[in-house]
One Martini backbone bead per residue (centre of mass of N, CA, C, O) as a GRO file, in nm:
protein
  107
    1MET     BB    1   0.055   0.065  -0.015
    2THR     BB    2   0.297   0.262  -0.006
    3TRP     BB    3   0.367   0.249  -0.311
    4PHE     BB    4   0.102   0.354  -0.410
    5LEU     BB    5   0.112   0.629  -0.269
    6LEU     BB    6   0.366   0.718  -0.423
    7ALA     BB    7   0.244   0.696  -0.709
    8ILE     BB    8   0.022   0.914  -0.654
    9ALA     BB    9   0.215   1.140  -0.577
   10ILE     BB   10   0.352   1.153  -0.850
   11ALA     BB   11   0.101   1.210  -1.019
   12ALA     BB   12   0.023   1.474  -0.872
   13GLU     BB   13   0.284   1.628  -0.931
   14ILE     BB   14   0.262   1.624  -1.232
   15ALA     BB   15  -0.008   1.756  -1.262
   16GLY     BB   16   0.073   2.017  -1.116
   17THR     BB   17   0.299   2.098  -1.311
   18LEU     BB   18   0.126   2.108  -1.574
   19LEU     BB   19  -0.083   2.315  -1.455
   20LEU     BB   20   0.114   2.541  -1.415
   21LYS     BB   21   0.138   2.607  -1.715
   22ARG     BB   22  -0.179   2.643  -1.763
   23SER     BB   23  -0.210   2.893  -1.551
   24ASP     BB   24  -0.042   3.138  -1.629
   25GLY     BB   25   0.055   3.254  -1.348
   26PHE     BB   26  -0.224   3.232  -1.198
   27THR     BB   27  -0.462   3.343  -1.421
   28LYS     BB   28  -0.607   3.060  -1.407
   29LEU     BB   29  -0.822   2.909  -1.212
   30TRP     BB   30  -0.844   2.590  -1.263
   31PRO     BB   31  -0.539   2.533  -1.284
   32SER     BB   32  -0.468   2.657  -1.007
   33ILE     BB   33  -0.634   2.459  -0.839
   34GLY     BB   34  -0.486   2.202  -0.952
   35VAL     BB   35  -0.215   2.271  -0.831
   36LEU     BB   36  -0.298   2.263  -0.530
   37VAL     BB   37  -0.412   1.977  -0.528
   38GLY     BB   38  -0.166   1.827  -0.634
   39TYR     BB   39   0.043   1.917  -0.415
   40LEU     BB   40  -0.119   1.837  -0.163
   41THR     BB   41  -0.139   1.538  -0.242
   42ALA     BB   42   0.158   1.477  -0.275
   43PHE     BB   43   0.254   1.550   0.020
   44ALA     BB   44   0.067   1.373   0.176
   45LEU     BB   45   0.157   1.097   0.045
   46LEU     BB   46   0.459   1.132   0.099
   47SER     BB   47   0.430   1.131   0.409
   48GLN     BB   48   0.317   0.838   0.418
   49SER     BB   49   0.565   0.698   0.281
   50LEU     BB   50   0.776   0.781   0.512
   51LYS     BB   51   0.684   0.566   0.723
   52LYS     BB   52   0.826   0.302   0.535
   53ILE     BB   53   1.034   0.480   0.375
   54ASP     BB   54   1.307   0.605   0.300
   55VAL     BB   55   1.387   0.920   0.225
   56GLY     BB   56   1.592   0.881  -0.006
   57ILE     BB   57   1.420   0.687  -0.175
   58THR     BB   58   1.166   0.845  -0.198
   59TYR     BB   59   1.286   1.107  -0.321
   60ALA     BB   60   1.415   0.973  -0.574
   61ILE     BB   61   1.153   0.871  -0.691
   62TRP     BB   62   0.973   1.123  -0.687
   63SER     BB   63   1.165   1.318  -0.845
   64GLY     BB   64   1.250   1.141  -1.086
   65PHE     BB   65   0.954   1.079  -1.190
   66GLY     BB   66   0.866   1.372  -1.206
   67ILE     BB   67   1.061   1.464  -1.421
   68ILE     BB   68   0.984   1.263  -1.637
   69GLY     BB   69   0.676   1.325  -1.640
   70ALA     BB   70   0.712   1.629  -1.718
   71ALA     BB   71   0.862   1.583  -1.984
   72VAL     BB   72   0.649   1.399  -2.118
   73GLY     BB   73   0.405   1.588  -2.075
   74GLY     BB   74   0.528   1.822  -2.239
   75ALA     BB   75   0.528   1.662  -2.505
   76ILE     BB   76   0.223   1.592  -2.514
   77PHE     BB   77   0.074   1.880  -2.422
   78PHE     BB   78   0.319   2.105  -2.548
   79ASN     BB   79   0.523   2.011  -2.771
   80GLN     BB   80   0.783   1.929  -2.645
   81HIS     BB   81   1.110   1.859  -2.690
   82LEU     BB   82   1.292   1.553  -2.708
   83THR     BB   83   1.605   1.473  -2.666
   84ARG     BB   84   1.859   1.261  -2.648
   85LEU     BB   85   1.966   1.384  -2.383
   86ASN     BB   86   1.709   1.361  -2.229
   87LEU     BB   87   1.685   1.049  -2.245
   88ILE     BB   88   1.951   0.995  -2.104
   89GLY     BB   89   1.877   1.136  -1.841
   90MET     BB   90   1.638   0.943  -1.772
   91ALA     BB   91   1.809   0.687  -1.757
   92ILE     BB   92   1.988   0.788  -1.526
   93ILE     BB   93   1.769   0.822  -1.322
   94ILE     BB   94   1.674   0.534  -1.319
   95GLY     BB   95   1.937   0.416  -1.240
   96GLY     BB   96   1.953   0.565  -0.965
   97VAL     BB   97   1.706   0.441  -0.841
   98VAL     BB   98   1.795   0.150  -0.857
   99ILE     BB   99   2.042   0.182  -0.683
  100MET     BB  100   1.902   0.283  -0.433
  101ASN     BB  101   1.720   0.024  -0.401
  102ALA     BB  102   1.961  -0.184  -0.375
  103GLY     BB  103   2.028  -0.082  -0.072
  104GLY     BB  104   1.749  -0.063   0.048
  105VAL     BB  105   1.461  -0.107   0.270
  106SER     BB  106   1.301  -0.002   0.533
  107HIS     BB  107   1.062  -0.157   0.745
   0.00000   0.00000   0.00000
């Protein structure tokens, strides 16, 4: 269940970040509300994940996959271009998360 909460926290953070772009500097009401809901949900669920998973591992997964999700979401929803170097960077992030997890999870 803890890993599921972390996955939802990541999805909420990605949604909040993508809506931040849509909010146009918080000048559009509904995307701005979505930003607040997304980030509040993300941090609430992240805090629950920290009860069972080490902070370093939790944060590596949350931030790493948040970066990747925002980049991919930017490409899908805003037609932002992903370069070969961007994709290599994403692969390195995934590799780092895998290495962090290989070190073990407590609790």
